[in-house]
Amino acid sequence: MHFEYANVLIFIGLGIGLCGLMMGLGALLRPANPEAAKLTTYECGEVVTGNAWINFNIRFYVVALIFVIFDVEVAFIYPVTAVFRQWVVNGKGLFALVEIMLFVAILVVGLVYVWRKGDLQWVRTVVEPEPAALRRGLADSDSEAGALALGGSAPAHGKEIYVAR
């Protein structure tokens, strides 16, 4: 009964032993001459400047996820298009067409959502509203009060700022 577990334990032991043997052989055979240049971080030939813990713009992550989603779309659609003619011959053509159209419709809804949210724009323009106390002080002037009394609207006193979310 416990013989099945013995096979697993033997393989785990062999794996640990082999890793230890290779690490030990590497420690014995490789030269040990540490230098300051060898202890620095190597990043494709670029000289390291600053700390590795930096603020990372989340836009890179969002754009990468959007790309992966629409790249996977091609990976899912291609096999269906490769066998679509055979499915039509077998009488499953309408089912396959509806299935692919539903899949594409879901992706179009996702694309519209991402587009409306503004995640496809690298730099977004956001209008920052002024505080309420400042707006009350601006509305007290005669020209703006007269415009409001005549049915006009007060000018937007927000400033445009560029936000990379």
PDB file of C-alpha atoms in Angstrom:
ATOM      1  CA  MET A   1       0.000   0.000   0.000  1.00  0.00           C
ATOM      2  CA  HIS A   2       2.763   2.449   0.851  1.00  0.00           C
ATOM      3  CA  PHE A   3       4.838   1.273  -2.103  1.00  0.00           C
ATOM      4  CA  GLU A   4       3.208   3.872  -4.401  1.00  0.00           C
ATOM      5  CA  TYR A   5       4.445   6.643  -2.132  1.00  0.00           C
ATOM      6  CA  ALA A   6       7.951   5.169  -2.142  1.00  0.00           C
ATOM      7  CA  ASN A   7       8.253   5.907  -5.888  1.00  0.00           C
ATOM      8  CA  VAL A   8       7.383   9.558  -5.309  1.00  0.00           C
ATOM      9  CA  LEU A   9       9.845   9.829  -2.418  1.00  0.00           C
ATOM     10  CA  ILE A  10      12.609   8.210  -4.489  1.00  0.00           C
ATOM     11  CA  PHE A  11      12.082  10.715  -7.329  1.00  0.00           C
ATOM     12  CA  ILE A  12      11.995  13.661  -4.920  1.00  0.00           C
ATOM     13  CA  GLY A  13      15.208  12.414  -3.309  1.00  0.00           C
ATOM     14  CA  LEU A  14      16.861  11.972  -6.710  1.00  0.00           C
ATOM     15  CA  GLY A  15      15.813  15.462  -7.755  1.00  0.00           C
ATOM     16  CA  ILE A  16      17.152  17.080  -4.589  1.00  0.00           C
ATOM     17  CA  GLY A  17      20.344  14.997  -4.780  1.00  0.00           C
ATOM     18  CA  LEU A  18      20.950  15.858  -8.439  1.00  0.00           C
ATOM     19  CA  CYS A  19      20.416  19.586  -7.804  1.00  0.00           C
ATOM     20  CA  GLY A  20      22.794  19.456  -4.836  1.00  0.00           C
ATOM     21  CA  LEU A  21      25.379  17.553  -6.882  1.00  0.00           C
ATOM     22  CA  MET A  22      25.251  20.101  -9.734  1.00  0.00           C
ATOM     23  CA  MET A  23      25.468  23.070  -7.356  1.00  0.00           C
ATOM     24  CA  GLY A  24      28.415  21.453  -5.555  1.00  0.00           C
ATOM     25  CA  LEU A  25      30.231  20.682  -8.811  1.00  0.00           C
ATOM     26  CA  GLY A  26      29.700  24.266  -9.949  1.00  0.00           C
ATOM     27  CA  ALA A  27      31.103  25.617  -6.676  1.00  0.00           C
ATOM     28  CA  LEU A  28      34.177  23.377  -6.994  1.00  0.00           C
ATOM     29  CA  LEU A  29      34.915  23.979 -10.676  1.00  0.00           C
ATOM     30  CA  ARG A  30      34.171  27.657 -11.301  1.00  0.00           C
ATOM     31  CA  PRO A  31      36.753  30.321 -10.510  1.00  0.00           C
ATOM     32  CA  ALA A  32      36.041  32.546  -7.501  1.00  0.00           C
ATOM     33  CA  ASN A  33      37.227  36.090  -8.218  1.00  0.00           C
ATOM     34  CA  PRO A  34      34.444  38.544  -7.279  1.00  0.00           C
ATOM     35  CA  GLU A  35      34.918  42.110  -8.445  1.00  0.00           C
ATOM     36  CA  ALA A  36      32.774  45.197  -8.069  1.00  0.00           C
ATOM     37  CA  ALA A  37      31.792  45.046 -11.751  1.00  0.00           C
ATOM     38  CA  LYS A  38      30.666  41.421 -11.426  1.00  0.00           C
ATOM     39  CA  LEU A  39      28.472  42.178  -8.429  1.00  0.00           C
ATOM     40  CA  THR A  40      26.453  44.896 -10.192  1.00  0.00           C
ATOM     41  CA  THR A  41      23.105  44.291 -11.833  1.00  0.00           C
ATOM     42  CA  TYR A  42      23.357  43.592 -15.560  1.00  0.00           C
ATOM     43  CA  GLU A  43      20.490  44.846 -17.680  1.00  0.00           C
ATOM     44  CA  CYS A  44      21.231  44.232 -21.363  1.00  0.00           C
ATOM     45  CA  GLY A  45      24.400  46.284 -21.388  1.00  0.00           C
ATOM     46  CA  GLU A  46      22.779  49.360 -19.858  1.00  0.00           C
ATOM     47  CA  VAL A  47      24.565  51.038 -16.994  1.00  0.00           C
ATOM     48  CA  VAL A  48      22.411  50.808 -13.889  1.00  0.00           C
ATOM     49  CA  THR A  49      21.320  54.205 -12.592  1.00  0.00           C
ATOM     50  CA  GLY A  50      19.224  54.757  -9.516  1.00  0.00           C
ATOM     51  CA  ASN A  51      17.144  52.408  -7.475  1.00  0.00           C
ATOM     52  CA  ALA A  52      15.179  49.505  -8.918  1.00  0.00           C
ATOM     53  CA  TRP A  53      12.128  50.463  -6.831  1.00  0.00           C
ATOM     54  CA  ILE A  54      10.604  53.201  -8.978  1.00  0.00           C
ATOM     55  CA  ASN A  55       7.064  54.368  -9.608  1.00  0.00           C
ATOM     56  CA  PHE A  56       5.811  52.356 -12.547  1.00  0.00           C
ATOM     57  CA  ASN A  57       3.229  53.907 -14.845  1.00  0.00           C
ATOM     58  CA  ILE A  58       0.185  51.639 -14.697  1.00  0.00           C
ATOM     59  CA  ARG A  59      -0.644  52.555 -18.311  1.00  0.00           C
ATOM     60  CA  PHE A  60       1.963  50.046 -19.521  1.00  0.00           C
ATOM     61  CA  TYR A  61       0.152  47.292 -17.625  1.00  0.00           C
ATOM     62  CA  VAL A  62      -3.313  48.291 -18.871  1.00  0.00           C
ATOM     63  CA  VAL A  63      -2.211  48.526 -22.507  1.00  0.00           C
ATOM     64  CA  ALA A  64      -0.452  45.154 -22.224  1.00  0.00           C
ATOM     65  CA  LEU A  65      -3.619  43.540 -20.837  1.00  0.00           C
ATOM     66  CA  ILE A  66      -5.740  45.049 -23.605  1.00  0.00           C
ATOM     67  CA  PHE A  67      -3.273  43.730 -26.180  1.00  0.00           C
ATOM     68  CA  VAL A  68      -3.312  40.252 -24.633  1.00  0.00           C
ATOM     69  CA  ILE A  69      -7.110  40.140 -24.640  1.00  0.00           C
ATOM     70  CA  PHE A  70      -7.372  41.024 -28.316  1.00  0.00           C
ATOM     71  CA  ASP A  71      -4.390  38.852 -29.223  1.00  0.00           C
ATOM     72  CA  VAL A  72      -6.064  35.854 -27.599  1.00  0.00           C
ATOM     73  CA  GLU A  73      -9.119  36.642 -29.729  1.00  0.00           C
ATOM     74  CA  VAL A  74      -7.134  35.671 -32.813  1.00  0.00           C
ATOM     75  CA  ALA A  75      -5.876  32.523 -31.100  1.00  0.00           C
ATOM     76  CA  PHE A  76      -9.470  31.456 -30.367  1.00  0.00           C
ATOM     77  CA  ILE A  77     -10.977  32.414 -33.724  1.00  0.00           C
ATOM     78  CA  TYR A  78      -8.312  30.874 -35.958  1.00  0.00           C
ATOM     79  CA  PRO A  79      -9.085  27.183 -35.175  1.00  0.00           C
ATOM     80  CA  VAL A  80     -12.781  27.748 -35.865  1.00  0.00           C
ATOM     81  CA  THR A  81     -12.067  29.428 -39.183  1.00  0.00           C
ATOM     82  CA  ALA A  82      -9.711  26.600 -40.121  1.00  0.00           C
ATOM     83  CA  VAL A  83     -12.462  23.964 -39.802  1.00  0.00           C
ATOM     84  CA  PHE A  84     -15.495  26.124 -40.660  1.00  0.00           C
ATOM     85  CA  ARG A  85     -15.935  24.658 -44.154  1.00  0.00           C
ATOM     86  CA  GLN A  86     -15.975  21.139 -42.703  1.00  0.00           C
ATOM     87  CA  TRP A  87     -18.563  22.201 -40.128  1.00  0.00           C
ATOM     88  CA  VAL A  88     -20.773  23.613 -42.884  1.00  0.00           C
ATOM     89  CA  VAL A  89     -20.600  20.248 -44.688  1.00  0.00           C
ATOM     90  CA  ASN A  90     -21.541  18.459 -41.446  1.00  0.00           C
ATOM     91  CA  GLY A  91     -24.480  20.814 -40.834  1.00  0.00           C
ATOM     92  CA  LYS A  92     -22.942  22.719 -37.906  1.00  0.00           C
ATOM     93  CA  GLY A  93     -22.102  25.882 -39.862  1.00  0.00           C
ATOM     94  CA  LEU A  94     -24.838  28.069 -38.375  1.00  0.00           C
ATOM     95  CA  PHE A  95     -23.881  27.019 -34.846  1.00  0.00           C
ATOM     96  CA  ALA A  96     -20.224  27.881 -35.485  1.00  0.00           C
ATOM     97  CA  LEU A  97     -21.141  31.209 -37.075  1.00  0.00           C
ATOM     98  CA  VAL A  98     -23.391  32.192 -34.160  1.00  0.00           C
ATOM     99  CA  GLU A  99     -20.708  31.104 -31.704  1.00  0.00           C
ATOM    100  CA  ILE A 100     -18.009  33.199 -33.364  1.00  0.00           C
ATOM    101  CA  MET A 101     -20.327  36.191 -33.778  1.00  0.00           C
ATOM    102  CA  LEU A 102     -21.239  36.030 -30.073  1.00  0.00           C
ATOM    103  CA  PHE A 103     -17.546  35.854 -29.166  1.00  0.00           C
ATOM    104  CA  VAL A 104     -16.724  38.837 -31.378  1.00  0.00           C
ATOM    105  CA  ALA A 105     -19.733  40.758 -29.990  1.00  0.00           C
ATOM    106  CA  ILE A 106     -18.464  40.255 -26.431  1.00  0.00           C
ATOM    107  CA  LEU A 107     -15.046  41.494 -27.504  1.00  0.00           C
ATOM    108  CA  VAL A 108     -16.578  44.522 -29.249  1.00  0.00           C
ATOM    109  CA  VAL A 109     -18.462  45.368 -26.043  1.00  0.00           C
ATOM    110  CA  GLY A 110     -15.147  45.125 -24.189  1.00  0.00           C
ATOM    111  CA  LEU A 111     -13.454  47.342 -26.766  1.00  0.00           C
ATOM    112  CA  VAL A 112     -16.216  49.944 -26.515  1.00  0.00           C
ATOM    113  CA  TYR A 113     -15.942  49.865 -22.714  1.00  0.00           C
ATOM    114  CA  VAL A 114     -12.165  50.360 -22.815  1.00  0.00           C
ATOM    115  CA  TRP A 115     -12.538  53.086 -25.435  1.00  0.00           C
ATOM    116  CA  ARG A 116     -15.206  54.988 -23.480  1.00  0.00           C
ATOM    117  CA  LYS A 117     -13.188  54.666 -20.283  1.00  0.00           C
ATOM    118  CA  GLY A 118     -10.258  56.301 -22.102  1.00  0.00           C
ATOM    119  CA  ASP A 119      -7.747  53.514 -21.583  1.00  0.00           C
ATOM    120  CA  LEU A 120      -6.721  53.571 -25.235  1.00  0.00           C
ATOM    121  CA  GLN A 121      -5.427  57.131 -24.904  1.00  0.00           C
ATOM    122  CA  TRP A 122      -1.911  57.329 -23.571  1.00  0.00           C
ATOM    123  CA  VAL A 123      -2.384  60.830 -22.103  1.00  0.00           C
ATOM    124  CA  ARG A 124      -5.825  61.803 -20.881  1.00  0.00           C
ATOM    125  CA  THR A 125      -7.150  65.326 -20.518  1.00  0.00           C
ATOM    126  CA  VAL A 126      -9.154  65.757 -17.347  1.00  0.00           C
ATOM    127  CA  VAL A 127     -10.993  68.925 -16.382  1.00  0.00           C
ATOM    128  CA  GLU A 128     -10.372  69.602 -12.715  1.00  0.00           C
ATOM    129  CA  PRO A 129     -13.350  71.330 -11.037  1.00  0.00           C
ATOM    130  CA  GLU A 130     -12.736  74.389  -8.889  1.00  0.00           C
ATOM    131  CA  PRO A 131     -13.669  74.238  -5.177  1.00  0.00           C
ATOM    132  CA  ALA A 132     -17.216  75.325  -4.273  1.00  0.00           C
ATOM    133  CA  ALA A 133     -16.073  78.392  -2.303  1.00  0.00           C
ATOM    134  CA  LEU A 134     -14.133  79.692  -5.293  1.00  0.00           C
ATOM    135  CA  ARG A 135     -17.126  79.148  -7.597  1.00  0.00           C
ATOM    136  CA  ARG A 136     -19.391  81.137  -5.223  1.00  0.00           C
ATOM    137  CA  GLY A 137     -16.881  83.992  -5.187  1.00  0.00           C
ATOM    138  CA  LEU A 138     -16.715  84.048  -8.995  1.00  0.00           C
ATOM    139  CA  ALA A 139     -20.503  84.046  -9.359  1.00  0.00           C
ATOM    140  CA  ASP A 140     -20.779  87.181  -7.192  1.00  0.00           C
ATOM    141  CA  SER A 141     -19.343  89.411  -9.897  1.00  0.00           C
ATOM    142  CA  ASP A 142     -21.903  91.489 -11.805  1.00  0.00           C
ATOM    143  CA  SER A 143     -21.209  90.217 -15.315  1.00  0.00           C
ATOM    144  CA  GLU A 144     -21.486  86.554 -14.421  1.00  0.00           C
ATOM    145  CA  ALA A 145     -24.507  87.103 -12.195  1.00  0.00           C
ATOM    146  CA  GLY A 146     -26.217  88.921 -15.068  1.00  0.00           C
ATOM    147  CA  ALA A 147     -25.414  86.058 -17.433  1.00  0.00           C
ATOM    148  CA  LEU A 148     -26.868  83.586 -14.957  1.00  0.00           C
ATOM    149  CA  ALA A 149     -30.006  85.708 -14.532  1.00  0.00           C
ATOM    150  CA  LEU A 150     -30.545  85.773 -18.299  1.00  0.00           C
ATOM    151  CA  GLY A 151     -30.477  82.001 -18.496  1.00  0.00           C
ATOM    152  CA  GLY A 152     -26.830  81.694 -19.435  1.00  0.00           C
ATOM    153  CA  SER A 153     -24.335  79.523 -17.722  1.00  0.00           C
ATOM    154  CA  ALA A 154     -21.274  80.397 -15.733  1.00  0.00           C
ATOM    155  CA  PRO A 155     -18.012  79.733 -17.547  1.00  0.00           C
ATOM    156  CA  ALA A 156     -16.148  76.608 -16.595  1.00  0.00           C
ATOM    157  CA  HIS A 157     -13.206  77.667 -14.490  1.00  0.00           C
ATOM    158  CA  GLY A 158     -11.514  74.271 -14.472  1.00  0.00           C
ATOM    159  CA  LYS A 159      -8.055  73.819 -15.792  1.00  0.00           C
ATOM    160  CA  GLU A 160      -6.934  71.037 -18.056  1.00  0.00           C
ATOM    161  CA  ILE A 161      -4.447  68.660 -16.539  1.00  0.00           C
ATOM    162  CA  TYR A 162      -2.863  65.639 -18.122  1.00  0.00           C
ATOM    163  CA  VAL A 163      -3.232  62.443 -16.164  1.00  0.00           C
ATOM    164  CA  ALA A 164      -1.622  59.123 -16.945  1.00  0.00           C
ATOM    165  CA  ARG A 165      -3.705  56.639 -14.957  1.00  0.00           C
TER     166      ARG A 165
END
